[in-house]
Amino acid sequence: MNIKYFFYLALALGLISCEPEITDFTPDKGEADFTRYVAIGNSLTAGFADGALYQSAQPYSWANILGKQMESVGGQEFVYPEVESEFGVLPGKRKLGYSTSCVGSTSLAPVPDEGVLDPFSRHVGYPVHNLGVPGAKLVHLLANGYGNPALVPQGLASPYFARFAATPEISVLEQAISMTPTFFSVWIGSNDVLGYAVAGGDGDAITPSADFETYYQVLLQSLVATGAKGVVANIPDIETAAFFNTIPYNPIVLGEEQAVIVDQLNSGYAAYNAAMEQFGLPYRIEFSLGANAMVIADPAMGALGLPAELQIRQIAENERVLLTLPQDSLQCANWGTMKPIPPQFILTESELNSIAVATANYNATIQQAAEDFGLAFVDVNKLMNEVAESGLRVDGILFTQSFVTGNTFSLDGIHLTAQANAVLANYFIDAINQTYGANISQVAVSSYPGIAFP
């Protein structure tokens, strides 16, 4: 007897005999008031993508998507400071195009997308509800004058906030409070470690955890004092982003026909290996046929008493290579073999540990504050780790950590695609509905655009 056959037959008959049940969706604000929703954050809130805050991507920020959904439960029209240029406010926009390498091979890759920028001196001239400021750390939200256009050239103010600051001296927090919000979202903290991380631990500093806790308490105490309810989110581990995972630690592949090069490299580093043995240190630089770890510069080795010329080593498997590493330098300038990779393109184990500790501390502060103030909480870190570890399928779309093809990250490897922002907006909606007994409808992720291919 074919049991499977009868099972499917019974199922088919059941489908024929039963009328489909249609469940009506009734929007409900629950215990919250969404009349005046204000979003506070950084570039992730503003709608930054592909290395720029530009016109066609900006509407797809998760906060703008959320604000639109709130209109069905009494929210006003959610206004964002529109960028008029398709190329952004500052240079850096990327698009998918064809790039020819130093060895003459042509491939599809992110390339500069250059054009006329939207000057930061052009004030939008209208009140906005999306107060996401690209580049902002937590302390910047509390800083007076952060939107003063006169201070932008000295690097003392944000060219993005300058476009929509109500007055030159107002802070982001003060502007949020001045709008008498009934509901707010706060997603901030990424740049407190990300500025350090994207510079390879060079040129920026991680915000001390104690300072972060103090600033975060000030921020939330000020917002809830207005009587508003809200939602907060933690920050993802930087290692979940494509920016830190696309270039492998061992891209130096030497085949049988390059056996002579292997011998030359090993001969060239013989003196280095001998010196390390004399110092009693475990470092060795050795090449073989197949994939090889890159040689990197590591100034931290100076603490071991090594002279500058010996402050180099092969990168460890658990260390990270940044997406900004120039590929032509690997292929045609002997970077990673005869020339060590400069430290601004690498995150060492020590630097990664510092970032991980700070991130964990920030997230503990954020979650505790959500509990203390009775706010909805979104575990973005859990979401992004799921995407990185096993992938996440939504509306038939698979979201992974892969650069360009993974649907999650835009062409800068850090900021989200429109589709990923829609996924994130639904997570915010879930948290709000659960905490406040609301019934805000989710969005169809597949209706949002992915990365544009030429």
GROMACS .gro file of C-alpha atoms in nm:
model
  454
    1MET     CA    1   0.000   0.000   0.000
    2ASN     CA    2   0.133   0.342  -0.090
    3ILE     CA    3   0.083   0.529   0.235
    4LYS     CA    4   0.239   0.846   0.096
    5TYR     CA    5  -0.016   0.845  -0.189
    6PHE     CA    6  -0.314   0.826   0.046
    7PHE     CA    7  -0.166   1.097   0.265
    8TYR     CA    8  -0.140   1.340  -0.024
    9LEU     CA    9  -0.484   1.239  -0.152
   10ALA     CA   10  -0.639   1.309   0.186
   11LEU     CA   11  -0.460   1.640   0.202
   12ALA     CA   12  -0.585   1.734  -0.143
   13LEU     CA   13  -0.944   1.643  -0.057
   14GLY     CA   14  -0.916   1.846   0.258
   15LEU     CA   15  -0.804   2.148   0.062
   16ILE     CA   16  -1.093   2.108  -0.177
   17SER     CA   17  -1.359   2.060   0.088
   18CYS     CA   18  -1.250   2.339   0.325
   19GLU     CA   19  -1.307   2.704   0.256
   20PRO     CA   20  -0.994   2.916   0.315
   21GLU     CA   21  -1.008   3.107   0.639
   22ILE     CA   22  -0.936   3.475   0.603
   23THR     CA   23  -0.816   3.650   0.914
   24ASP     CA   24  -0.882   4.022   0.928
   25PHE     CA   25  -0.592   4.237   1.045
   26THR     CA   26  -0.696   4.522   1.270
   27PRO     CA   27  -0.428   4.784   1.340
   28ASP     CA   28  -0.407   4.878   1.706
   29LYS     CA   29  -0.177   5.116   1.892
   30GLY     CA   30  -0.211   4.919   2.215
   31GLU     CA   31  -0.069   5.102   2.515
   32ALA     CA   32   0.156   5.329   2.307
   33ASP     CA   33   0.094   5.661   2.135
   34PHE     CA   34   0.260   5.682   1.794
   35THR     CA   35   0.135   6.030   1.709
   36ARG     CA   36   0.483   6.182   1.703
   37TYR     CA   37   0.750   5.919   1.644
   38VAL     CA   38   1.112   6.037   1.649
   39ALA     CA   39   1.405   5.814   1.548
   40ILE     CA   40   1.747   5.878   1.702
   41GLY     CA   41   2.064   5.712   1.580
   42ASN     CA   42   2.347   5.716   1.332
   43SER     CA   43   2.395   5.620   0.967
   44LEU     CA   44   2.210   5.290   1.016
   45THR     CA   45   1.901   5.488   1.111
   46ALA     CA   46   1.951   5.762   0.851
   47GLY     CA   47   1.942   5.526   0.551
   48PHE     CA   48   2.310   5.529   0.459
   49ALA     CA   49   2.401   5.267   0.197
   50ASP     CA   50   2.674   5.193  -0.057
   51GLY     CA   51   2.912   5.435   0.114
   52ALA     CA   52   2.681   5.737   0.105
   53LEU     CA   53   2.354   5.891   0.220
   54TYR     CA   54   2.188   5.935  -0.118
   55GLN     CA   55   1.843   6.007  -0.250
   56SER     CA   56   1.708   5.680  -0.383
   57ALA     CA   57   1.834   5.464  -0.093
   58GLN     CA   58   1.743   5.700   0.190
   59PRO     CA   59   1.366   5.622   0.197
   60TYR     CA   60   1.448   5.257   0.270
   61SER     CA   61   1.603   5.311   0.611
   62TRP     CA   62   1.444   5.082   0.869
   63ALA     CA   63   1.326   5.390   1.064
   64ASN     CA   64   1.152   5.538   0.760
   65ILE     CA   65   0.987   5.201   0.691
   66LEU     CA   66   0.878   5.176   1.055
   67GLY     CA   67   0.748   5.533   1.056
   68LYS     CA   68   0.535   5.458   0.751
   69GLN     CA   69   0.385   5.149   0.917
   70MET     CA   70   0.301   5.352   1.228
   71GLU     CA   71   0.068   5.574   1.025
   72SER     CA   72  -0.196   5.298   1.042
   73VAL     CA   73  -0.200   5.321   1.423
   74GLY     CA   74  -0.224   5.697   1.455
   75GLY     CA   75   0.125   5.807   1.360
   76GLN     CA   76   0.177   6.129   1.170
   77GLU     CA   77   0.361   6.138   0.839
   78PHE     CA   78   0.721   6.044   0.916
   79VAL     CA   79   0.953   6.304   0.762
   80TYR     CA   80   1.324   6.255   0.692
   81PRO     CA   81   1.583   6.517   0.580
   82GLU     CA   82   1.584   6.434   0.210
   83VAL     CA   83   1.915   6.434   0.024
   84GLU     CA   84   1.861   6.576  -0.324
   85SER     CA   85   2.169   6.419  -0.483
   86GLU     CA   86   2.197   6.060  -0.602
   87PHE     CA   87   2.566   6.076  -0.503
   88GLY     CA   88   2.530   6.179  -0.140
   89VAL     CA   89   2.656   6.462   0.079
   90LEU     CA   90   3.020   6.351   0.098
   91PRO     CA   91   3.221   6.149  -0.159
   92GLY     CA   92   3.226   5.771  -0.126
   93LYS     CA   93   2.920   5.641  -0.313
   94ARG     CA   94   2.973   5.299  -0.471
   95LYS     CA   95   2.790   5.113  -0.746
   96LEU     CA   96   2.836   4.777  -0.915
   97GLY     CA   97   3.040   4.811  -1.230
   98TYR     CA   98   3.321   4.652  -1.422
   99SER     CA   99   3.674   4.695  -1.292
  100THR     CA  100   4.000   4.598  -1.460
  101SER     CA  101   4.278   4.484  -1.229
  102CYS     CA  102   4.650   4.550  -1.258
  103VAL     CA  103   4.694   4.214  -1.430
  104GLY     CA  104   4.435   4.300  -1.694
  105SER     CA  105   4.141   4.089  -1.576
  106THR     CA  106   3.796   4.249  -1.577
  107SER     CA  107   3.527   4.159  -1.326
  108LEU     CA  108   3.208   4.288  -1.170
  109ALA     CA  109   3.292   4.482  -0.853
  110PRO     CA  110   3.197   4.791  -0.650
  111VAL     CA  111   3.336   5.099  -0.824
  112PRO     CA  112   3.315   5.474  -0.743
  113ASP     CA  113   2.989   5.641  -0.844
  114GLU     CA  114   3.079   6.005  -0.877
  115GLY     CA  115   2.864   6.309  -0.943
  116VAL     CA  116   2.740   6.637  -0.797
  117LEU     CA  117   2.701   6.617  -0.420
  118ASP     CA  118   2.429   6.773  -0.206
  119PRO     CA  119   2.611   7.047  -0.011
  120PHE     CA  120   2.578   7.031   0.366
  121SER     CA  121   2.525   7.407   0.361
  122ARG     CA  122   2.183   7.349   0.202
  123HIS     CA  123   1.956   7.334   0.505
  124VAL     CA  124   1.642   7.130   0.440
  125GLY     CA  125   1.426   7.400   0.596
  126TYR     CA  126   1.158   7.179   0.749
  127PRO     CA  127   1.117   6.979   1.071
  128VAL     CA  128   1.216   6.612   1.044
  129HIS     CA  129   1.148   6.304   1.254
  130ASN     CA  130   1.442   6.092   1.144
  131LEU     CA  131   1.733   6.227   1.349
  132GLY     CA  132   1.982   5.965   1.235
  133VAL     CA  133   2.323   6.128   1.192
  134PRO     CA  134   2.585   5.933   0.994
  135GLY     CA  135   2.912   5.906   1.184
  136ALA     CA  136   2.762   5.993   1.522
  137LYS     CA  137   2.885   5.826   1.837
  138LEU     CA  138   2.667   5.824   2.146
  139VAL     CA  139   2.833   6.131   2.297
  140HIS     CA  140   2.769   6.329   1.978
  141LEU     CA  141   2.395   6.307   2.034
  142LEU     CA  142   2.443   6.507   2.355
  143ALA     CA  143   2.685   6.764   2.211
  144ASN     CA  144   2.574   7.121   2.149
  145GLY     CA  145   2.697   7.263   1.820
  146TYR     CA  146   2.722   6.923   1.653
  147GLY     CA  147   2.509   7.061   1.370
  148ASN     CA  148   2.683   7.399   1.339
  149PRO     CA  149   2.785   7.439   0.971
  150ALA     CA  150   3.060   7.683   1.070
  151LEU     CA  151   3.233   7.403   1.263
  152VAL     CA  152   3.210   7.139   0.990
  153PRO     CA  153   3.532   7.237   0.808
  154GLN     CA  154   3.731   7.188   1.132
  155GLY     CA  155   3.575   6.846   1.187
  156LEU     CA  156   3.395   6.967   1.500
  157ALA     CA  157   3.042   6.919   1.367
  158SER     CA  158   2.855   6.681   1.142
  159PRO     CA  159   2.783   6.785   0.782
  160TYR     CA  160   2.476   6.562   0.800
  161PHE     CA  161   2.326   6.712   1.115
  162ALA     CA  162   2.409   7.059   0.984
  163ARG     CA  163   2.156   6.998   0.707
  164PHE     CA  164   1.860   6.968   0.944
  165ALA     CA  165   1.961   7.106   1.287
  166ALA     CA  166   1.692   7.344   1.415
  167THR     CA  167   1.963   7.587   1.534
  168PRO     CA  168   2.342   7.581   1.504
  169GLU     CA  169   2.387   7.514   1.877
  170ILE     CA  170   2.115   7.259   1.941
  171SER     CA  171   2.208   6.898   2.020
  172VAL     CA  172   2.043   6.597   1.860
  173LEU     CA  173   1.886   6.508   2.195
  174GLU     CA  174   1.756   6.861   2.248
  175GLN     CA  175   1.606   6.862   1.899
  176ALA     CA  176   1.433   6.531   1.968
  177ILE     CA  177   1.285   6.661   2.294
  178SER     CA  178   1.176   6.987   2.129
  179MET     CA  179   0.951   6.784   1.901
  180THR     CA  180   0.756   6.653   2.206
  181PRO     CA  181   0.774   6.291   2.093
  182THR     CA  182   0.510   6.044   2.203
  183PHE     CA  183   0.727   5.755   2.086
  184PHE     CA  184   1.097   5.722   2.009
  185SER     CA  185   1.350   5.472   1.884
  186VAL     CA  186   1.716   5.472   1.983
  187TRP     CA  187   1.972   5.266   1.795
  188ILE     CA  188   2.316   5.404   1.874
  189GLY     CA  189   2.659   5.274   1.974
  190SER     CA  190   2.794   5.108   1.661
  191ASN     CA  191   3.029   5.394   1.583
  192ASP     CA  192   3.169   5.384   1.935
  193VAL     CA  193   3.360   5.074   1.825
  194LEU     CA  194   3.321   5.091   1.447
  195GLY     CA  195   3.533   5.403   1.401
  196TYR     CA  196   3.821   5.218   1.563
  197ALA     CA  197   3.750   4.897   1.374
  198VAL     CA  198   3.728   5.035   1.019
  199ALA     CA  199   4.058   5.217   1.073
  200GLY     CA  200   4.232   4.895   1.173
  201GLY     CA  201   4.263   5.021   1.530
  202ASP     CA  202   4.448   5.329   1.408
  203GLY     CA  203   4.326   5.688   1.424
  204ASP     CA  204   4.023   5.646   1.649
  205ALA     CA  205   3.948   5.519   1.997
  206ILE     CA  206   3.686   5.292   2.149
  207THR     CA  207   3.450   5.476   2.383
  208PRO     CA  208   3.518   5.360   2.741
  209SER     CA  209   3.233   5.140   2.864
  210ALA     CA  210   3.176   5.350   3.176
  211ASP     CA  211   3.139   5.665   2.965
  212PHE     CA  212   2.899   5.485   2.731
  213GLU     CA  213   2.682   5.383   3.026
  214THR     CA  214   2.673   5.740   3.159
  215TYR     CA  215   2.583   5.890   2.821
  216TYR     CA  216   2.317   5.627   2.755
  217GLN     CA  217   2.150   5.688   3.089
  218VAL     CA  218   2.140   6.063   3.020
  219LEU     CA  219   1.992   6.002   2.677
  220LEU     CA  220   1.713   5.772   2.789
  221GLN     CA  221   1.632   5.956   3.110
  222SER     CA  222   1.584   6.273   2.907
  223LEU     CA  223   1.358   6.102   2.655
  224VAL     CA  224   1.134   5.913   2.899
  225ALA     CA  225   1.100   6.230   3.109
  226THR     CA  226   0.883   6.366   2.827
  227GLY     CA  227   0.635   6.084   2.894
  228ALA     CA  228   0.718   5.911   2.568
  229LYS     CA  229   0.743   5.537   2.527
  230GLY     CA  230   1.000   5.383   2.298
  231VAL     CA  231   1.213   5.104   2.161
  232VAL     CA  232   1.590   5.057   2.181
  233ALA     CA  233   1.824   4.818   2.004
  234ASN     CA  234   2.166   4.677   2.079
  235ILE     CA  235   2.458   4.675   1.838
  236PRO     CA  236   2.589   4.384   1.631
  237ASP     CA  237   2.933   4.232   1.667
  238ILE     CA  238   3.150   4.390   1.399
  239GLU     CA  239   3.260   4.045   1.285
  240THR     CA  240   2.911   3.979   1.150
  241ALA     CA  241   2.962   4.246   0.879
  242ALA     CA  242   3.088   4.165   0.531
  243PHE     CA  243   3.343   4.447   0.564
  244PHE     CA  244   3.545   4.230   0.803
  245ASN     CA  245   3.488   3.890   0.641
  246THR     CA  246   3.520   3.919   0.265
  247ILE     CA  247   3.898   3.907   0.219
  248PRO     CA  248   4.046   3.588   0.368
  249TYR     CA  249   4.358   3.582   0.582
  250ASN     CA  250   4.530   3.352   0.328
  251PRO     CA  251   4.472   3.491  -0.024
  252ILE     CA  252   4.834   3.431  -0.136
  253VAL     CA  253   4.788   3.118  -0.349
  254LEU     CA  254   5.108   2.972  -0.496
  255GLY     CA  255   5.084   2.689  -0.747
  256GLU     CA  256   5.334   2.432  -0.869
  257GLU     CA  257   5.456   2.673  -1.134
  258GLN     CA  258   5.548   2.918  -0.858
  259ALA     CA  259   5.767   2.680  -0.657
  260VAL     CA  260   6.066   2.902  -0.730
  261ILE     CA  261   5.884   3.198  -0.572
  262VAL     CA  262   5.813   2.987  -0.262
  263ASP     CA  263   6.186   2.913  -0.230
  264GLN     CA  264   6.278   3.279  -0.283
  265LEU     CA  265   6.034   3.397  -0.016
  266ASN     CA  266   6.152   3.142   0.238
  267SER     CA  267   6.512   3.231   0.166
  268GLY     CA  268   6.432   3.601   0.208
  269TYR     CA  269   6.272   3.545   0.549
  270ALA     CA  270   6.542   3.309   0.679
  271ALA     CA  271   6.715   3.593   0.865
  272TYR     CA  272   6.382   3.699   1.021
  273ASN     CA  273   6.315   3.345   1.142
  274ALA     CA  274   6.664   3.318   1.286
  275ALA     CA  275   6.618   3.648   1.471
  276MET     CA  276   6.288   3.532   1.619
  277GLU     CA  277   6.457   3.217   1.742
  278GLN     CA  278   6.726   3.425   1.909
  279PHE     CA  279   6.460   3.640   2.079
  280GLY     CA  280   6.286   3.324   2.195
  281LEU     CA  281   5.965   3.420   2.018
  282PRO     CA  282   5.736   3.180   1.829
  283TYR     CA  283   5.692   3.393   1.516
  284ARG     CA  284   5.802   3.243   1.185
  285ILE     CA  285   5.729   3.346   0.827
  286GLU     CA  286   5.704   3.047   0.598
  287PHE     CA  287   5.547   2.997   0.255
  288SER     CA  288   5.443   2.676   0.082
  289LEU     CA  289   5.245   2.563  -0.220
  290GLY     CA  290   4.875   2.644  -0.182
  291ALA     CA  291   4.705   2.920   0.018
  292ASN     CA  292   4.934   3.124   0.243
  293ALA     CA  293   4.867   3.367   0.527
  294MET     CA  294   4.967   3.724   0.447
  295VAL     CA  295   5.262   3.897   0.604
  296ILE     CA  296   5.143   4.197   0.808
  297ALA     CA  297   5.302   4.481   0.999
  298ASP     CA  298   5.224   4.466   1.370
  299PRO     CA  299   5.355   4.769   1.565
  300ALA     CA  300   5.234   4.606   1.888
  301MET     CA  301   5.532   4.371   1.860
  302GLY     CA  302   5.748   4.666   1.963
  303ALA     CA  303   5.638   4.593   2.320
  304LEU     CA  304   5.837   4.269   2.291
  305GLY     CA  305   6.157   4.465   2.246
  306LEU     CA  306   6.173   4.406   1.871
  307PRO     CA  307   6.320   4.670   1.639
  308ALA     CA  308   6.089   4.818   1.374
  309GLU     CA  309   6.217   4.595   1.095
  310LEU     CA  310   6.115   4.285   1.291
  311GLN     CA  311   5.765   4.406   1.384
  312ILE     CA  312   5.610   4.187   1.117
  313ARG     CA  313   5.451   3.841   1.112
  314GLN     CA  314   5.204   3.626   0.926
  315ILE     CA  315   4.842   3.697   1.006
  316ALA     CA  316   4.656   3.446   1.223
  317GLU     CA  317   4.345   3.271   1.096
  318ASN     CA  318   4.121   3.437   1.355
  319GLU     CA  319   4.234   3.791   1.267
  320ARG     CA  320   4.048   4.009   1.018
  321VAL     CA  321   4.137   4.174   0.688
  322LEU     CA  322   3.939   4.488   0.607
  323LEU     CA  323   3.748   4.530   0.283
  324THR     CA  324   3.947   4.847   0.212
  325LEU     CA  325   4.267   4.648   0.144
  326PRO     CA  326   4.364   4.739  -0.217
  327GLN     CA  327   4.354   4.425  -0.427
  328ASP     CA  328   4.596   4.557  -0.690
  329SER     CA  329   4.859   4.593  -0.418
  330LEU     CA  330   4.822   4.223  -0.341
  331GLN     CA  331   4.845   4.122  -0.705
  332CYS     CA  332   5.108   4.360  -0.839
  333ALA     CA  333   5.294   4.532  -0.553
  334ASN     CA  334   5.397   4.227  -0.348
  335TRP     CA  335   5.182   4.321  -0.051
  336GLY     CA  336   5.142   4.029   0.186
  337THR     CA  337   5.457   3.854   0.062
  338MET     CA  338   5.764   4.074   0.024
  339LYS     CA  339   5.589   4.383   0.167
  340PRO     CA  340   5.391   4.359   0.492
  341ILE     CA  341   5.027   4.471   0.487
  342PRO     CA  342   5.001   4.810   0.666
  343PRO     CA  343   4.823   4.788   1.003
  344GLN     CA  344   4.528   5.008   0.899
  345PHE     CA  345   4.399   4.719   0.688
  346ILE     CA  346   4.413   4.456   0.962
  347LEU     CA  347   4.243   4.389   1.295
  348THR     CA  348   4.466   4.183   1.518
  349GLU     CA  349   4.348   3.941   1.785
  350SER     CA  350   4.418   4.198   2.056
  351GLU     CA  351   4.222   4.469   1.873
  352LEU     CA  352   3.932   4.231   1.809
  353ASN     CA  353   3.924   4.139   2.177
  354SER     CA  354   3.905   4.506   2.276
  355ILE     CA  355   3.617   4.559   2.035
  356ALA     CA  356   3.434   4.248   2.154
  357VAL     CA  357   3.462   4.345   2.522
  358ALA     CA  358   3.335   4.698   2.455
  359THR     CA  359   3.048   4.570   2.240
  360ALA     CA  360   2.941   4.324   2.509
  361ASN     CA  361   2.952   4.598   2.772
  362TYR     CA  362   2.754   4.841   2.556
  363ASN     CA  363   2.491   4.577   2.488
  364ALA     CA  364   2.460   4.495   2.856
  365THR     CA  365   2.403   4.865   2.925
  366ILE     CA  366   2.140   4.891   2.650
  367GLN     CA  367   1.946   4.583   2.759
  368GLN     CA  368   1.953   4.684   3.125
  369ALA     CA  369   1.834   5.035   3.037
  370ALA     CA  370   1.547   4.889   2.834
  371GLU     CA  371   1.440   4.688   3.139
  372ASP     CA  372   1.485   4.979   3.379
  373PHE     CA  373   1.280   5.219   3.168
  374GLY     CA  374   1.021   4.966   3.049
  375LEU     CA  375   1.109   5.003   2.682
  376ALA     CA  376   1.080   4.758   2.394
  377PHE     CA  377   1.411   4.592   2.309
  378VAL     CA  378   1.542   4.463   1.975
  379ASP     CA  379   1.829   4.215   1.983
  380VAL     CA  380   1.996   4.316   1.657
  381ASN     CA  381   2.314   4.140   1.764
  382LYS     CA  382   2.131   3.806   1.778
  383LEU     CA  383   1.975   3.869   1.439
  384MET     CA  384   2.304   3.953   1.269
  385ASN     CA  385   2.480   3.656   1.427
  386GLU     CA  386   2.209   3.432   1.288
  387VAL     CA  387   2.259   3.583   0.942
  388ALA     CA  388   2.637   3.532   0.971
  389GLU     CA  389   2.628   3.178   1.109
  390SER     CA  390   2.345   3.006   0.922
  391GLY     CA  391   2.171   3.261   0.704
  392LEU     CA  392   1.813   3.386   0.739
  393ARG     CA  393   1.537   3.324   0.486
  394VAL     CA  394   1.252   3.576   0.471
  395ASP     CA  395   0.989   3.600   0.196
  396GLY     CA  396   1.189   3.352  -0.008
  397ILE     CA  397   1.505   3.565   0.013
  398LEU     CA  398   1.816   3.421   0.176
  399PHE     CA  399   2.014   3.675   0.376
  400THR     CA  400   2.377   3.583   0.443
  401GLN     CA  401   2.704   3.749   0.539
  402SER     CA  402   2.840   3.729   0.182
  403PHE     CA  403   2.942   4.056   0.022
  404VAL     CA  404   2.726   4.167  -0.276
  405THR     CA  405   2.546   3.832  -0.318
  406GLY     CA  406   2.426   3.789   0.041
  407ASN     CA  407   2.138   4.044   0.017
  408THR     CA  408   2.223   4.179   0.365
  409PHE     CA  409   2.497   4.436   0.316
  410SER     CA  410   2.514   4.720   0.068
  411LEU     CA  411   2.828   4.790  -0.134
  412ASP     CA  412   3.021   4.934   0.161
  413GLY     CA  413   2.999   4.602   0.346
  414ILE     CA  414   2.860   4.760   0.664
  415HIS     CA  415   2.527   4.930   0.597
  416LEU     CA  416   2.219   4.733   0.505
  417THR     CA  417   2.040   4.687   0.175
  418ALA     CA  418   1.679   4.803   0.140
  419GLN     CA  419   1.560   4.444   0.180
  420ALA     CA  420   1.767   4.392   0.495
  421ASN     CA  421   1.633   4.720   0.634
  422ALA     CA  422   1.282   4.586   0.577
  423VAL     CA  423   1.371   4.271   0.773
  424LEU     CA  424   1.507   4.487   1.054
  425ALA     CA  425   1.196   4.709   1.053
  426ASN     CA  426   0.985   4.396   1.105
  427TYR     CA  427   1.198   4.301   1.407
  428PHE     CA  428   1.136   4.647   1.553
  429ILE     CA  429   0.764   4.604   1.485
  430ASP     CA  430   0.763   4.267   1.661
  431ALA     CA  431   0.931   4.414   1.969
  432ILE     CA  432   0.693   4.710   1.981
  433ASN     CA  433   0.384   4.494   1.936
  434GLN     CA  434   0.494   4.251   2.205
  435THR     CA  435   0.587   4.518   2.462
  436TYR     CA  436   0.296   4.756   2.415
  437GLY     CA  437   0.020   4.523   2.300
  438ALA     CA  438   0.009   4.702   1.968
  439ASN     CA  439  -0.081   4.557   1.630
  440ILE     CA  440   0.138   4.724   1.367
  441SER     CA  441   0.152   4.535   1.041
  442GLN     CA  442   0.480   4.406   0.905
  443VAL     CA  443   0.611   4.484   0.558
  444ALA     CA  444   0.664   4.247   0.267
  445VAL     CA  445   1.041   4.221   0.246
  446SER     CA  446   1.035   4.100  -0.114
  447SER     CA  447   0.872   4.426  -0.225
  448TYR     CA  448   1.192   4.617  -0.146
  449PRO     CA  449   1.485   4.640  -0.390
  450GLY     CA  450   1.811   4.450  -0.363
  451ILE     CA  451   2.150   4.555  -0.496
  452ALA     CA  452   2.127   4.694  -0.849
  453PHE     CA  453   2.328   4.501  -1.105
  454PRO     CA  454   2.445   4.665  -1.429
   0.00000   0.00000   0.00000
